[in-house]
Amino acid sequence: MSKKIIIVGGVGGGATVAAQIRRTNKTAEILVLERNGYVSFANCGMPYYLGGTITDRQKLIYPEEKFAQKYDLTVQTHANVTKINREQKSVVYEKYKTEHKADYDILILSPGASPVLPDIAGLQQSNTFPLRTIEDMDNIEQFIQSNNPQSAAIIGGGFIGLEMAESLCHRGFSCSLVDRSEHVLKRIDKEMAIHIDEHLQEKGIALYVNDGLKSFSDNGTTLHLSSDKTIQADMTIMAIGIKPNTELAIDAGLEIGETGGIKVNQYMQTTDPTIFALGDAVEVTDFITREPAHIALAWPAHRQAFIISSFLSGNPISDDGIIGSSILRVFDLTVAATGQNKQTLIDNEIAFEETIMKGYSHAAYYPGSKELWMQIVYDKNTGQLFGGSVIGFDGADKRMAVLATAIKGKLTVADLASLELGYSPIYSGAKDPLNILGYKAMEQLED
């Protein structure tokens, strides 16, 4: 008898695990239940649609019918799962106000996360928006088309906040960005993040750091900050963070981890071995510290989908931890980070050294060479790499990829110096900036 597999939630986690399972199991009955209207869409592309870089909305969306047909499974959108009955191995879901029940042998939870929307005095939902779903994106675009706003405030200087600041600025908006931290993108250490802050201001973004949103007035168009400064904005994007959607798991009696995500083992099993979980709702293990972490990124969700499908096919592969590699464009800058930053190492009482340097994207004598700032943190005794960040106008992405590989391979700063990387003056120096960074770190360890 074929197994009945129910997947709660689509997009990066649920849709990916459905496709992965079908590749290894041709007979399972797979049902995907997605509470919103789209089972699979490119949520990372939404800011670029709103900025006009992506002009065809449909390119962001994998049509439900096409997805179901390609992977020979059943998809129900607008299907909100309200209850898991672990004893009966069934779920209850509502679709268009009608209640349905479905039985499972294996249940996979991919409920994702929701944007944090604090209860702020004077907030008007008509001109204040999160950006998490296609519906959110459509609401923003409809507001722009209908109201012709000229200014925007972005609350939060993380990935979504920075991408939306760039996108709306490209669209002609006057943009203000507010963040509670002392610099944007707190994933990056201060010494590196200063280059991002400066670049934002060079591009005309009014930047308010060490500040927060206190209240709105004038129908949501005047923002009052904690510093008593005010901002005038026709619309506001709320991008202060996300919280895992764990209500369903909690109601089912599944264990929640200390970071607020669903607790899973190395095979993505919850405390019920017939229920798996993945994506933005789960707690993961940090590769370096081995401590619980909540890392909501696309790559981990896709890897977790592979881990689950491998386990169900009888070829288990365990999760060895997440390093949180991330990259984004901020106007002309590429900003990339992987592994730990200084603050997390301090919090975990891990002794480390730090090396920072400025290099160039390729040989300085070849036209077009651009500045490249690089930072690594590493074990004070052994030199093992713990993390790093790279910021620059060209070549930052490939240096970050090398650092991520080095961290996963548990390489040291001496190994970094000895890496034989491809050289041409068009692409690098005879010694790549990463080699030089490794040599500098070795010198620090010798002092």
Coordinates of C-alpha atoms in Angstrom, one line a residue, residues 30 38 70 97 139 143 156 163 207 230 258 268 291 293 345 357 365 369 371 399 402 423 440:
I30 CA 1.2 13.3 -1.6
Y38 CA 0.1 30.2 -4.2
K70 CA 4.7 17.8 -13.0
K97 CA -15.3 27.9 5.2
N139 CA -1.2 45.0 -1.9
F143 CA -1.4 51.0 -3.4
G156 CA 14.0 47.5 9.8
E163 CA 16.2 45.4 -0.6
L207 CA 19.2 56.7 7.6
T230 CA 9.7 62.7 12.7
E258 CA 14.5 27.6 23.0
M268 CA 14.3 16.8 10.7
E291 CA 23.9 25.7 19.9
A293 CA 19.6 28.7 16.2
L345 CA 31.2 34.2 19.5
M357 CA 41.7 44.2 5.4
Y365 CA 46.8 47.8 -12.7
S369 CA 39.6 47.3 -10.1
E371 CA 37.7 48.1 -3.4
R399 CA 35.1 35.3 -2.0
V402 CA 35.2 30.3 -0.8
Y423 CA 44.6 33.9 -11.3
K440 CA 47.7 38.5 7.8

